[in-house]
CSV table of N, CA and C in Angstrom, one decimal:
chain,number,residue,atom,x,y,z
M,251,MET,N,-17.6,26.5,11.1
M,251,MET,CA,-17.4,25.4,10.1
M,251,MET,C,-17.6,25.9,8.7
M,252,ALA,N,-16.7,25.5,7.8
M,252,ALA,CA,-16.7,26.0,6.4
M,252,ALA,C,-17.9,25.4,5.7
M,253,ASN,N,-18.5,26.2,4.8
M,253,ASN,CA,-19.6,25.6,4.0
M,253,ASN,C,-19.0,24.9,2.8
M,254,LYS,N,-19.8,24.2,2.1
M,254,LYS,CA,-19.4,23.3,1.0
M,254,LYS,C,-18.7,24.1,-0.1
M,255,GLU,N,-19.2,25.3,-0.4
M,255,GLU,CA,-18.5,26.2,-1.5
M,255,GLU,C,-17.1,26.6,-1.1
M,256,THR,N,-16.9,26.9,0.2
M,256,THR,CA,-15.6,27.3,0.7
M,256,THR,C,-14.6,26.1,0.5
M,257,VAL,N,-15.1,24.9,0.9
M,257,VAL,CA,-14.2,23.8,0.8
M,257,VAL,C,-13.8,23.5,-0.6
M,258,LEU,N,-14.8,23.6,-1.6
M,258,LEU,CA,-14.5,23.4,-3.0
M,258,LEU,C,-13.6,24.4,-3.5
M,259,GLU,N,-13.7,25.7,-3.1
M,259,GLU,CA,-12.9,26.8,-3.6
M,259,GLU,C,-11.4,26.5,-3.2
M,260,HIS,N,-11.2,25.9,-2.1
M,260,HIS,CA,-9.9,25.7,-1.5
M,260,HIS,C,-9.3,24.3,-1.9
M,261,SER,N,-9.9,23.6,-2.8
M,261,SER,CA,-9.4,22.3,-3.2
M,261,SER,C,-8.0,22.5,-3.8
M,262,THR,N,-7.1,21.7,-3.4
M,262,THR,CA,-5.7,21.8,-3.9
M,262,THR,C,-5.3,20.5,-4.6
M,263,VAL,N,-4.2,20.5,-5.2
M,263,VAL,CA,-3.6,19.3,-5.8
M,263,VAL,C,-3.5,18.2,-4.7
M,264,GLY,N,-3.0,18.6,-3.6
M,264,GLY,CA,-2.8,17.6,-2.5
M,264,GLY,C,-4.2,17.1,-2.0
M,265,ALA,N,-5.2,17.9,-1.9
M,265,ALA,CA,-6.5,17.4,-1.5
M,265,ALA,C,-7.1,16.4,-2.6
M,266,TRP,N,-6.9,16.7,-3.8
M,266,TRP,CA,-7.4,15.8,-4.9
M,266,TRP,C,-6.6,14.5,-4.9
M,267,ALA,N,-5.2,14.6,-4.7
M,267,ALA,CA,-4.4,13.4,-4.6
M,267,ALA,C,-4.9,12.5,-3.4
M,268,LYS,N,-5.2,13.1,-2.3
M,268,LYS,CA,-5.7,12.4,-1.1
M,268,LYS,C,-7.1,11.8,-1.4
M,269,ARG,N,-8.0,12.5,-2.1
M,269,ARG,CA,-9.3,12.0,-2.4
M,269,ARG,C,-9.2,10.8,-3.4
M,270,CYS,N,-8.3,11.0,-4.4
M,270,CYS,CA,-8.1,9.9,-5.3
M,270,CYS,C,-7.5,8.6,-4.6
M,271,PHE,N,-6.6,8.8,-3.8
M,271,PHE,CA,-6.0,7.7,-3.0
M,271,PHE,C,-7.1,7.0,-2.2
M,272,PHE,N,-7.9,7.8,-1.5
M,272,PHE,CA,-9.0,7.2,-0.6
M,272,PHE,C,-10.0,6.5,-1.5
M,273,ALA,N,-10.4,7.0,-2.6
M,273,ALA,CA,-11.4,6.4,-3.5
M,273,ALA,C,-10.8,5.1,-4.0
M,274,GLY,N,-9.5,5.1,-4.4
M,274,GLY,CA,-8.9,3.8,-4.9
M,274,GLY,C,-8.8,2.8,-3.8
M,275,ARG,N,-8.5,3.3,-2.6
M,275,ARG,CA,-8.3,2.4,-1.5
M,275,ARG,C,-9.7,1.8,-1.1
M,276,ALA,N,-10.7,2.6,-1.2
M,276,ALA,CA,-12.1,2.1,-0.8
M,276,ALA,C,-12.5,1.0,-1.9
M,277,LEU,N,-12.2,1.2,-3.1
M,277,LEU,CA,-12.5,0.2,-4.2
M,277,LEU,C,-11.7,-1.1,-3.9
M,278,MET,N,-10.5,-0.9,-3.6
M,278,MET,CA,-9.6,-2.0,-3.3
M,278,MET,C,-10.2,-2.8,-2.1
M,279,GLU,N,-10.5,-2.2,-1.0
M,279,GLU,CA,-11.1,-2.8,0.2
M,279,GLU,C,-12.4,-3.6,-0.2
M,280,GLU,N,-13.2,-2.9,-1.0
M,280,GLU,CA,-14.5,-3.5,-1.4
M,280,GLU,C,-14.2,-4.8,-2.2
M,281,THR,N,-13.3,-4.8,-3.1
M,281,THR,CA,-12.9,-5.9,-3.9
M,281,THR,C,-12.3,-7.1,-3.1
M,282,LEU,N,-11.5,-6.7,-2.1
M,282,LEU,CA,-10.9,-7.8,-1.3
M,282,LEU,C,-11.7,-8.3,-0.1
M,283,ARG,N,-12.8,-7.6,0.2
M,283,ARG,CA,-13.6,-8.0,1.4
M,283,ARG,C,-14.1,-9.5,1.2
M,284,PRO,N,-14.6,-9.9,0.1
M,284,PRO,CA,-15.1,-11.3,0.0
M,284,PRO,C,-14.0,-12.3,0.2
M,285,HIS,N,-12.8,-11.9,0.1
M,285,HIS,CA,-11.6,-12.8,0.3
M,285,HIS,C,-11.1,-12.7,1.8
M,286,ASP,N,-11.8,-11.9,2.6
M,286,ASP,CA,-11.4,-11.7,4.0
M,286,ASP,C,-10.0,-11.1,4.1
M,287,LEU,N,-9.7,-10.1,3.2
M,287,LEU,CA,-8.4,-9.4,3.2
M,287,LEU,C,-8.6,-7.9,3.3
M,288,GLY,N,-7.7,-7.2,3.9
M,288,GLY,CA,-7.7,-5.8,3.8
M,288,GLY,C,-6.6,-5.4,2.9
M,289,GLY,N,-6.5,-4.1,2.6
M,289,GLY,CA,-5.5,-3.6,1.6
M,289,GLY,C,-4.1,-3.8,2.1
M,290,THR,N,-3.8,-3.6,3.3
M,290,THR,CA,-2.4,-3.7,3.8
M,290,THR,C,-2.0,-5.2,3.8
M,291,GLN,N,-3.0,-6.1,4.1
M,291,GLN,CA,-2.7,-7.5,4.0
M,291,GLN,C,-2.4,-7.9,2.6
M,292,TRP,N,-3.2,-7.3,1.6
M,292,TRP,CA,-2.9,-7.6,0.2
M,292,TRP,C,-1.5,-7.2,-0.2
M,293,TYR,N,-1.1,-6.0,0.3
M,293,TYR,CA,0.2,-5.5,0.0
M,293,TYR,C,1.3,-6.4,0.5
M,294,ILE,N,1.2,-7.0,1.7
M,294,ILE,CA,2.1,-7.9,2.2
M,294,ILE,C,2.1,-9.2,1.4
M,295,LEU,N,1.0,-9.7,1.0
M,295,LEU,CA,0.9,-10.9,0.2
M,295,LEU,C,1.5,-10.6,-1.2
M,296,HIS,N,1.3,-9.4,-1.7
M,296,HIS,CA,1.8,-9.0,-3.0
M,296,HIS,C,3.4,-9.1,-2.9
M,297,GLN,N,3.9,-8.5,-1.9
M,297,GLN,CA,5.4,-8.5,-1.7
M,297,GLN,C,5.9,-9.9,-1.7
M,298,LEU,N,5.3,-10.8,-0.9
M,298,LEU,CA,5.8,-12.2,-0.8
M,298,LEU,C,5.6,-13.0,-2.1
M,299,ALA,N,4.5,-12.7,-2.8
M,299,ALA,CA,4.2,-13.4,-4.0
M,299,ALA,C,5.1,-13.0,-5.2
M,300,ARG,N,5.3,-11.7,-5.2
M,300,ARG,CA,6.1,-11.1,-6.4
M,300,ARG,C,7.6,-11.1,-6.1
M,301,VAL,N,8.0,-10.8,-4.9
M,301,VAL,CA,9.4,-10.6,-4.6
M,301,VAL,C,10.0,-11.9,-3.9
M,302,GLY,N,9.1,-12.5,-3.1
M,302,GLY,CA,9.6,-13.8,-2.4
M,302,GLY,C,9.7,-13.5,-1.0
M,303,PRO,N,10.3,-14.5,-0.2
M,303,PRO,CA,10.4,-14.3,1.2
M,303,PRO,C,11.1,-13.0,1.5
M,304,THR,N,10.6,-12.3,2.6
M,304,THR,CA,11.0,-11.0,2.9
M,304,THR,C,11.1,-10.9,4.5
M,305,MET,N,12.1,-10.2,4.9
M,305,MET,CA,12.3,-10.0,6.4
M,305,MET,C,11.1,-9.1,6.8
M,306,GLN,N,10.5,-9.4,7.9
M,306,GLN,CA,9.4,-8.6,8.4
M,306,GLN,C,9.8,-7.2,8.7
M,307,ARG,N,11.0,-6.9,9.2
M,307,ARG,CA,11.4,-5.6,9.5
M,307,ARG,C,11.5,-4.7,8.2
M,308,GLU,N,11.6,-5.3,7.0
M,308,GLU,CA,11.6,-4.5,5.8
M,308,GLU,C,10.3,-4.0,5.4
M,309,LEU,N,9.2,-4.5,6.0
M,309,LEU,CA,7.9,-4.1,5.5
M,309,LEU,C,7.4,-2.7,6.0
M,310,ALA,N,7.9,-2.4,7.2
M,310,ALA,CA,7.4,-1.1,7.8
M,310,ALA,C,7.9,0.1,6.9
M,311,PRO,N,9.1,0.2,6.5
M,311,PRO,CA,9.5,1.3,5.6
M,311,PRO,C,8.9,1.1,4.2
M,312,LEU,N,8.8,-0.1,3.7
M,312,LEU,CA,8.2,-0.3,2.4
M,312,LEU,C,6.8,0.1,2.3
M,313,LEU,N,6.0,-0.2,3.4
M,313,LEU,CA,4.6,0.1,3.4
M,313,LEU,C,4.3,1.5,4.1
M,314,GLN,N,5.3,2.1,4.6
M,314,GLN,CA,5.2,3.4,5.3
M,314,GLN,C,4.2,3.3,6.5
M,315,ILE,N,4.4,2.2,7.3
M,315,ILE,CA,3.5,2.1,8.5
M,315,ILE,C,4.5,1.7,9.6
M,316,GLU,N,3.9,1.8,10.8
M,316,GLU,CA,4.7,1.5,12.0
M,316,GLU,C,5.0,0.0,12.1
M,317,ARG,N,6.1,-0.3,12.8
M,317,ARG,CA,6.5,-1.7,13.0
M,317,ARG,C,5.4,-2.5,13.8
M,318,ALA,N,4.9,-1.8,14.8
M,318,ALA,CA,3.8,-2.5,15.6
M,318,ALA,C,2.6,-2.8,14.7
M,319,THR,N,2.3,-2.0,13.8
M,319,THR,CA,1.2,-2.2,12.8
M,319,THR,C,1.5,-3.4,11.9
M,320,VAL,N,2.7,-3.5,11.4
M,320,VAL,CA,3.2,-4.6,10.6
M,320,VAL,C,3.0,-5.9,11.4
M,321,SER,N,3.4,-5.9,12.7
M,321,SER,CA,3.3,-7.1,13.5
M,321,SER,C,1.9,-7.5,13.7
M,322,ILE,N,1.0,-6.6,13.9
M,322,ILE,CA,-0.5,-7.0,14.0
M,322,ILE,C,-1.0,-7.6,12.7
M,323,ILE,N,-0.7,-7.0,11.6
M,323,ILE,CA,-1.2,-7.4,10.3
M,323,ILE,C,-0.5,-8.8,10.0
M,324,VAL,N,0.8,-8.9,10.2
M,324,VAL,CA,1.4,-10.2,9.9
M,324,VAL,C,0.8,-11.3,10.8
M,325,SER,N,0.5,-11.0,12.1
M,325,SER,CA,-0.1,-12.0,13.0
M,325,SER,C,-1.4,-12.4,12.5
M,326,ALA,N,-2.2,-11.5,11.9
M,326,ALA,CA,-3.5,-11.9,11.3
M,326,ALA,C,-3.3,-12.8,10.1
M,327,LEU,N,-2.3,-12.5,9.3
M,327,LEU,CA,-2.1,-13.4,8.1
M,327,LEU,C,-1.6,-14.8,8.5
M,328,VAL,N,-0.8,-14.8,9.6
M,328,VAL,CA,-0.3,-16.1,10.2
M,328,VAL,C,-1.5,-16.9,10.7
M,329,ARG,N,-2.4,-16.2,11.5
M,329,ARG,CA,-3.6,-16.9,12.0
M,329,ARG,C,-4.5,-17.5,10.9
M,330,LYS,N,-4.5,-16.7,9.8
M,330,LYS,CA,-5.3,-17.2,8.6
M,330,LYS,C,-4.6,-18.3,7.9
M,331,GLY,N,-3.4,-18.6,8.2
M,331,GLY,CA,-2.6,-19.7,7.6
M,331,GLY,C,-2.1,-19.3,6.2
M,332,LEU,N,-2.0,-18.0,5.9
M,332,LEU,CA,-1.5,-17.5,4.6
M,332,LEU,C,0.0,-17.2,4.6
M,333,VAL,N,0.5,-16.9,5.7
M,333,VAL,CA,1.9,-16.5,5.8
M,333,VAL,C,2.5,-17.3,7.0
M,334,GLU,N,3.8,-17.6,6.8
M,334,GLU,CA,4.5,-18.2,7.9
M,334,GLU,C,5.7,-17.3,8.3
M,335,GLN,N,6.0,-17.3,9.6
M,335,GLN,CA,7.2,-16.6,10.1
M,335,GLN,C,8.3,-17.6,10.4
M,336,VAL,N,9.5,-17.4,9.9
M,336,VAL,CA,10.6,-18.3,10.1
M,336,VAL,C,11.7,-17.5,10.8
M,337,SER,N,12.2,-18.0,11.9
M,337,SER,CA,13.3,-17.3,12.5
M,337,SER,C,14.5,-17.2,11.6
M,338,SER,N,15.2,-16.0,11.6
M,338,SER,CA,16.4,-15.8,10.8
M,338,SER,C,17.5,-16.7,11.4
M,339,GLY,N,18.4,-17.1,10.6
M,339,GLY,CA,19.5,-18.0,11.1
M,339,GLY,C,20.3,-17.4,12.2
M,340,LEU,N,20.8,-16.2,12.1
M,340,LEU,CA,21.7,-15.6,13.1
M,340,LEU,C,21.0,-15.0,14.3
M,341,ASP,N,19.9,-14.3,14.0
M,341,ASP,CA,19.2,-13.6,15.1
M,341,ASP,C,17.8,-14.1,15.1
M,342,GLN,N,17.5,-14.9,16.1
M,342,GLN,CA,16.2,-15.6,16.3
M,342,GLN,C,15.0,-14.6,16.4
M,343,ARG,N,15.3,-13.4,16.7
M,343,ARG,CA,14.2,-12.4,16.9
M,343,ARG,C,13.8,-11.8,15.5
M,344,GLN,N,14.7,-11.9,14.5
M,344,GLN,CA,14.4,-11.5,13.2
M,344,GLN,C,13.5,-12.5,12.4
M,345,LYS,N,12.4,-12.1,11.9
M,345,LYS,CA,11.5,-13.1,11.2
M,345,LYS,C,11.5,-12.9,9.7
M,346,LEU,N,11.7,-14.0,9.0
M,346,LEU,CA,11.5,-14.1,7.6
M,346,LEU,C,10.1,-14.5,7.3
M,347,LEU,N,9.4,-13.8,6.4
M,347,LEU,CA,8.0,-14.1,6.1
M,347,LEU,C,8.0,-14.8,4.7
M,348,ARG,N,7.2,-15.8,4.6
M,348,ARG,CA,6.9,-16.4,3.3
M,348,ARG,C,5.5,-16.9,3.2
M,349,LEU,N,5.0,-17.0,2.0
M,349,LEU,CA,3.7,-17.5,1.8
M,349,LEU,C,3.6,-19.0,2.1
M,350,THR,N,2.5,-19.4,2.7
M,350,THR,CA,2.2,-20.8,2.8
M,350,THR,C,1.6,-21.3,1.6
M,351,PRO,N,1.4,-22.6,1.4
M,351,PRO,CA,0.7,-23.1,0.3
M,351,PRO,C,-0.7,-22.5,0.2
M,352,ALA,N,-1.4,-22.3,1.3
M,352,ALA,CA,-2.7,-21.7,1.3
M,352,ALA,C,-2.6,-20.3,0.8
M,353,GLY,N,-1.6,-19.6,1.2
M,353,GLY,CA,-1.4,-18.2,0.8
M,353,GLY,C,-1.1,-18.1,-0.7
M,354,THR,N,-0.3,-19.0,-1.2
M,354,THR,CA,0.0,-19.1,-2.6
M,354,THR,C,-1.3,-19.3,-3.4
M,355,ARG,N,-2.1,-20.3,-2.9
M,355,ARG,CA,-3.4,-20.6,-3.6
M,355,ARG,C,-4.3,-19.4,-3.6
M,356,LEU,N,-4.5,-18.7,-2.4
M,356,LEU,CA,-5.3,-17.6,-2.3
M,356,LEU,C,-4.8,-16.5,-3.3
M,357,TRP,N,-3.5,-16.2,-3.3
M,357,TRP,CA,-3.0,-15.2,-4.2
M,357,TRP,C,-3.4,-15.5,-5.6
M,358,SER,N,-3.3,-16.7,-6.0
M,358,SER,CA,-3.7,-17.1,-7.4
M,358,SER,C,-5.1,-16.9,-7.7
M,359,GLU,N,-6.0,-16.9,-6.7
M,359,GLU,CA,-7.4,-16.7,-6.9
M,359,GLU,C,-7.9,-15.3,-6.8
M,360,LEU,N,-7.1,-14.4,-6.3
M,360,LEU,CA,-7.5,-13.0,-6.0
M,360,LEU,C,-7.7,-12.3,-7.4
M,361,PRO,N,-8.6,-11.4,-7.4
M,361,PRO,CA,-8.8,-10.6,-8.7
M,361,PRO,C,-7.6,-9.7,-8.9
M,362,ASP,N,-7.3,-9.4,-10.2
M,362,ASP,CA,-6.3,-8.5,-10.5
M,362,ASP,C,-6.8,-7.1,-10.2
M,363,LEU,N,-6.1,-6.4,-9.4
M,363,LEU,CA,-6.5,-5.1,-9.0
M,363,LEU,C,-6.1,-4.0,-9.9
M,364,ALA,N,-5.5,-4.3,-11.1
M,364,ALA,CA,-5.1,-3.4,-12.1
M,364,ALA,C,-6.3,-2.6,-12.6
M,365,PHE,N,-7.5,-3.2,-12.5
M,365,PHE,CA,-8.7,-2.5,-12.9
M,365,PHE,C,-8.9,-1.2,-12.2
M,366,ILE,N,-8.4,-1.1,-11.0
M,366,ILE,CA,-8.6,0.2,-10.3
M,366,ILE,C,-7.8,1.3,-11.0
M,367,HIS,N,-6.6,1.0,-11.3
M,367,HIS,CA,-5.7,2.0,-12.1
M,367,HIS,C,-6.4,2.3,-13.4
M,368,ASP,N,-6.9,1.3,-14.1
M,368,ASP,CA,-7.5,1.5,-15.4
M,368,ASP,C,-8.8,2.3,-15.3
M,369,GLU,N,-9.6,2.1,-14.2
M,369,GLU,CA,-10.8,2.9,-14.0
M,369,GLU,C,-10.4,4.3,-13.7
M,370,ALA,N,-9.4,4.6,-12.9
M,370,ALA,CA,-9.0,5.9,-12.5
M,370,ALA,C,-8.4,6.7,-13.7
M,371,PHE,N,-7.5,6.0,-14.4
M,371,PHE,CA,-6.6,6.7,-15.3
M,371,PHE,C,-6.9,6.4,-16.8
M,372,GLY,N,-7.8,5.5,-17.1
M,372,GLY,CA,-8.1,5.1,-18.5
M,372,GLY,C,-8.6,6.4,-19.2
M,373,GLY,N,-8.2,6.6,-20.4
M,373,GLY,CA,-8.6,7.7,-21.2
M,373,GLY,C,-7.8,8.9,-21.1
M,374,PHE,N,-6.9,8.9,-20.2
M,374,PHE,CA,-5.9,10.1,-20.1
M,374,PHE,C,-4.7,9.7,-20.9
M,375,SER,N,-4.1,10.7,-21.5
M,375,SER,CA,-2.9,10.5,-22.3
M,375,SER,C,-1.8,10.1,-21.4
M,376,GLU,N,-0.8,9.3,-22.1
M,376,GLU,CA,0.4,8.9,-21.3
M,376,GLU,C,1.1,10.1,-20.8
M,377,ALA,N,1.2,11.2,-21.6
M,377,ALA,CA,1.9,12.4,-21.2
M,377,ALA,C,1.2,13.0,-20.0
M,378,ASP,N,-0.1,13.0,-19.9
M,378,ASP,CA,-0.8,13.6,-18.7
M,378,ASP,C,-0.4,12.7,-17.5
M,379,ILE,N,-0.4,11.4,-17.6
M,379,ILE,CA,-0.2,10.5,-16.5
M,379,ILE,C,1.3,10.7,-16.1
M,380,GLU,N,2.2,10.8,-17.0
M,380,GLU,CA,3.6,11.0,-16.7
M,380,GLU,C,3.9,12.3,-16.0
M,381,THR,N,3.2,13.3,-16.5
M,381,THR,CA,3.4,14.7,-15.8
M,381,THR,C,2.8,14.6,-14.4
M,382,THR,N,1.6,14.1,-14.2
M,382,THR,CA,1.0,14.0,-12.9
M,382,THR,C,1.9,13.2,-12.0
M,383,ALA,N,2.4,12.1,-12.4
M,383,ALA,CA,3.3,11.2,-11.6
M,383,ALA,C,4.6,12.0,-11.2
M,384,ARG,N,5.2,12.7,-12.2
M,384,ARG,CA,6.4,13.5,-12.0
M,384,ARG,C,6.2,14.6,-11.0
M,385,VAL,N,5.1,15.3,-11.1
M,385,VAL,CA,4.8,16.4,-10.1
M,385,VAL,C,4.6,15.8,-8.7
M,386,LEU,N,3.8,14.8,-8.6
M,386,LEU,CA,3.5,14.2,-7.3
M,386,LEU,C,4.8,13.6,-6.7
M,387,ARG,N,5.6,13.0,-7.5
M,387,ARG,CA,6.9,12.4,-7.0
M,387,ARG,C,7.8,13.5,-6.5
M,388,ALA,N,7.9,14.6,-7.2
M,388,ALA,CA,8.8,15.7,-6.8
M,388,ALA,C,8.3,16.3,-5.6
M,389,ALA,N,7.0,16.5,-5.5
M,389,ALA,CA,6.4,17.2,-4.3
M,389,ALA,C,6.6,16.3,-3.1
M,390,THR,N,6.4,15.0,-3.2
M,390,THR,CA,6.6,14.0,-2.1
M,390,THR,C,8.1,14.1,-1.7
M,391,GLU,N,9.0,14.1,-2.6
M,391,GLU,CA,10.4,14.1,-2.3
M,391,GLU,C,10.8,15.4,-1.5
M,392,ARG,N,10.2,16.5,-2.0
M,392,ARG,CA,10.5,17.8,-1.3
M,392,ARG,C,9.9,17.8,0.1
M,393,LEU,N,8.7,17.3,0.3
M,393,LEU,CA,8.2,17.2,1.6
M,393,LEU,C,9.0,16.3,2.6
M,394,ASN,N,9.4,15.1,2.0
M,394,ASN,CA,10.2,14.2,2.8
M,394,ASN,C,11.6,14.8,3.2
M,395,LEU,N,12.2,15.6,2.3
M,395,LEU,CA,13.4,16.3,2.6
M,395,LEU,C,13.1,17.3,3.8
M,396,ARG,N,12.0,18.0,3.7
M,396,ARG,CA,11.7,19.0,4.7
M,396,ARG,C,11.5,18.4,6.1
M,397,LEU,N,10.9,17.2,6.0
M,397,LEU,CA,10.7,16.4,7.3
M,397,LEU,C,12.0,16.1,7.9
M,398,LYS,N,13.0,15.9,7.1
M,398,LYS,CA,14.4,15.5,7.6
M,398,LYS,C,15.2,16.8,7.9
M,399,GLY,N,14.6,18.0,7.8
M,399,GLY,CA,15.2,19.2,8.2
M,399,GLY,C,16.1,19.8,7.1
M,400,LYS,N,15.9,19.3,5.8
M,400,LYS,CA,16.6,19.8,4.7
M,400,LYS,C,15.7,20.6,3.8
M,401,LYS,N,16.3,21.6,3.1
M,401,LYS,CA,15.6,22.3,2.1
M,401,LYS,C,15.7,21.6,0.7
M,402,ALA,N,14.6,21.7,-0.1
M,402,ALA,CA,14.6,21.1,-1.4
M,402,ALA,C,15.5,21.8,-2.3
């Protein structure tokens, strides 16, 4: 097992990006806990509140999670009375999701999570933030191309 010094010596951009993501996610979860919501539930509510009714099948690629996971999370939101599933006109198996009145009310009461971004990146120059985003975006695109069997 590696000691702490070895781990720190081998810290990479990817490792720090992952740590930053997990720290932000933990703060998000802590903030949402009093509202009986998890982060992925919040993202679905965000989609429905900001974009409007959305086909359930569109959420898996959007959130980068498995369809089965989307089904479980949507079922929880339906049980809580925050989201309703409506059968699509042509294909009854396809479900359109939309906020219920209770979901709309809860959305309006939730804290603005922009403070997480402000806490993490406040005080950095716009140029630093743009460079960081550009590098991470390009790295992500390269890795996704590689997953598809293509070279960047």
